CSV table of C-alpha atoms in Angstrom, one decimal:
chain,number,residue,atom,x,y,z
Q,1,PRO,CA,0.1,-0.1,-0.1
Q,2,THR,CA,1.5,3.5,-0.2
Q,3,GLN,CA,0.5,5.3,2.9
Q,4,LYS,CA,-0.9,9.0,2.3
Q,5,PRO,CA,0.1,12.1,4.3
Q,6,ILE,CA,-2.3,12.7,7.4
Q,7,GLU,CA,-2.5,16.0,6.6
Q,8,LEU,CA,-3.9,15.6,3.0
Q,9,LEU,CA,-6.5,13.0,4.0
Q,10,ASN,CA,-7.4,15.7,6.6
Q,11,ARG,CA,-8.0,18.0,4.2
Q,12,ILE,CA,-10.2,15.5,2.2
Q,13,VAL,CA,-12.0,13.9,4.5
Q,14,ASN,CA,-13.3,17.4,6.3
Q,15,SER,CA,-14.0,18.7,3.0
Q,16,SER,CA,-16.2,15.9,2.0
Q,17,SER,CA,-17.8,14.8,5.1
Q,18,SER,CA,-19.2,16.3,8.2
Q,19,GLU,CA,-18.8,14.9,12.2
Q,20,GLY,CA,-20.8,11.6,12.6
Q,21,ASP,CA,-21.0,11.2,9.0
Q,22,TRP,CA,-19.5,7.2,7.9
Q,23,VAL,CA,-16.5,7.1,5.5
Q,24,LEU,CA,-15.8,4.4,3.0
Q,25,ASP,CA,-12.5,3.2,2.0
Q,26,PRO,CA,-12.9,0.3,-0.2
Q,27,PHE,CA,-9.0,-0.2,-0.1
Q,28,ILE,CA,-8.0,0.5,3.0
Q,29,GLY,CA,-3.7,-0.4,2.6
Q,30,SER,CA,-2.2,1.0,5.7
Q,31,GLY,CA,-5.3,2.7,7.8
Q,32,THR,CA,-4.2,5.9,7.2
Q,33,THR,CA,-8.0,7.0,6.1
Q,34,GLY,CA,-9.5,4.9,9.5
Q,35,ILE,CA,-6.9,6.7,12.0
Q,36,VAL,CA,-8.0,10.2,10.2
Q,37,CYS,CA,-11.5,9.6,10.3
Q,38,SER,CA,-11.1,8.5,14.1
Q,39,ALA,CA,-9.5,12.0,15.1
Q,40,LEU,CA,-11.8,13.9,12.8
Q,41,ASN,CA,-15.3,11.9,14.8
Q,42,ARG,CA,-16.2,10.4,11.4
Q,43,LYS,CA,-17.5,6.6,11.4
Q,44,PHE,CA,-15.4,4.7,9.3
Q,45,ILE,CA,-15.6,1.4,7.2
Q,46,GLY,CA,-12.1,0.0,5.5
Q,47,ILE,CA,-12.3,-3.2,3.4
Q,48,ASP,CA,-9.3,-4.9,1.8
Q,49,ASN,CA,-8.9,-8.1,0.3
Q,50,ASN,CA,-5.2,-8.5,1.6
Q,51,LYS,CA,-5.2,-10.0,4.7
Q,52,GLU,CA,-1.8,-8.6,5.2
Q,53,TYR,CA,-2.3,-5.3,4.5
Q,54,LEU,CA,-5.6,-5.4,6.7
Q,55,ASP,CA,-3.6,-6.7,9.5
Q,56,LEU,CA,-1.4,-3.9,9.4
Q,57,ALA,CA,-4.2,-1.3,8.9
Q,58,ILE,CA,-5.6,-3.0,12.1
Q,59,LYS,CA,-2.4,-2.8,14.3
Q,60,ARG,CA,-1.4,0.7,13.1
Q,61,PHE,CA,-5.3,2.1,13.9
Q,62,LYS,CA,-5.1,0.5,17.2
Q,63,ASP,CA,-1.7,1.9,17.9
Q,64,LYS,CA,-2.6,5.5,16.9
Q,65,THR,CA,-5.9,5.7,18.4
Q,66,LYS,CA,-5.9,3.6,21.2
Q,67,LYS,CA,-9.3,2.5,20.3
Q,68,ASP,CA,-10.8,-1.2,19.4
Q,69,LEU,CA,-12.3,-2.2,16.5
Q,70,LEU,CA,-15.7,-3.5,16.3
Q,71,PHE,CA,-15.0,-6.1,13.3
Q,72,SER,CA,-12.1,-7.2,11.6
């Protein structure tokens, strides 16, 4: 996956959604979008068909947000 800069995703998520909205990332990769959504009070759904990337995204999300996931 290509890890996107948090500042860029902050701008994208802020300009395209409001607090409490759902954001879908169908190619979660390293999980940066989910981390940004958590910080901006958005609900998030991330999908990936590569288990290795999904495991990486889950680990990064838990490490960066100190939050647990509902499903994985």
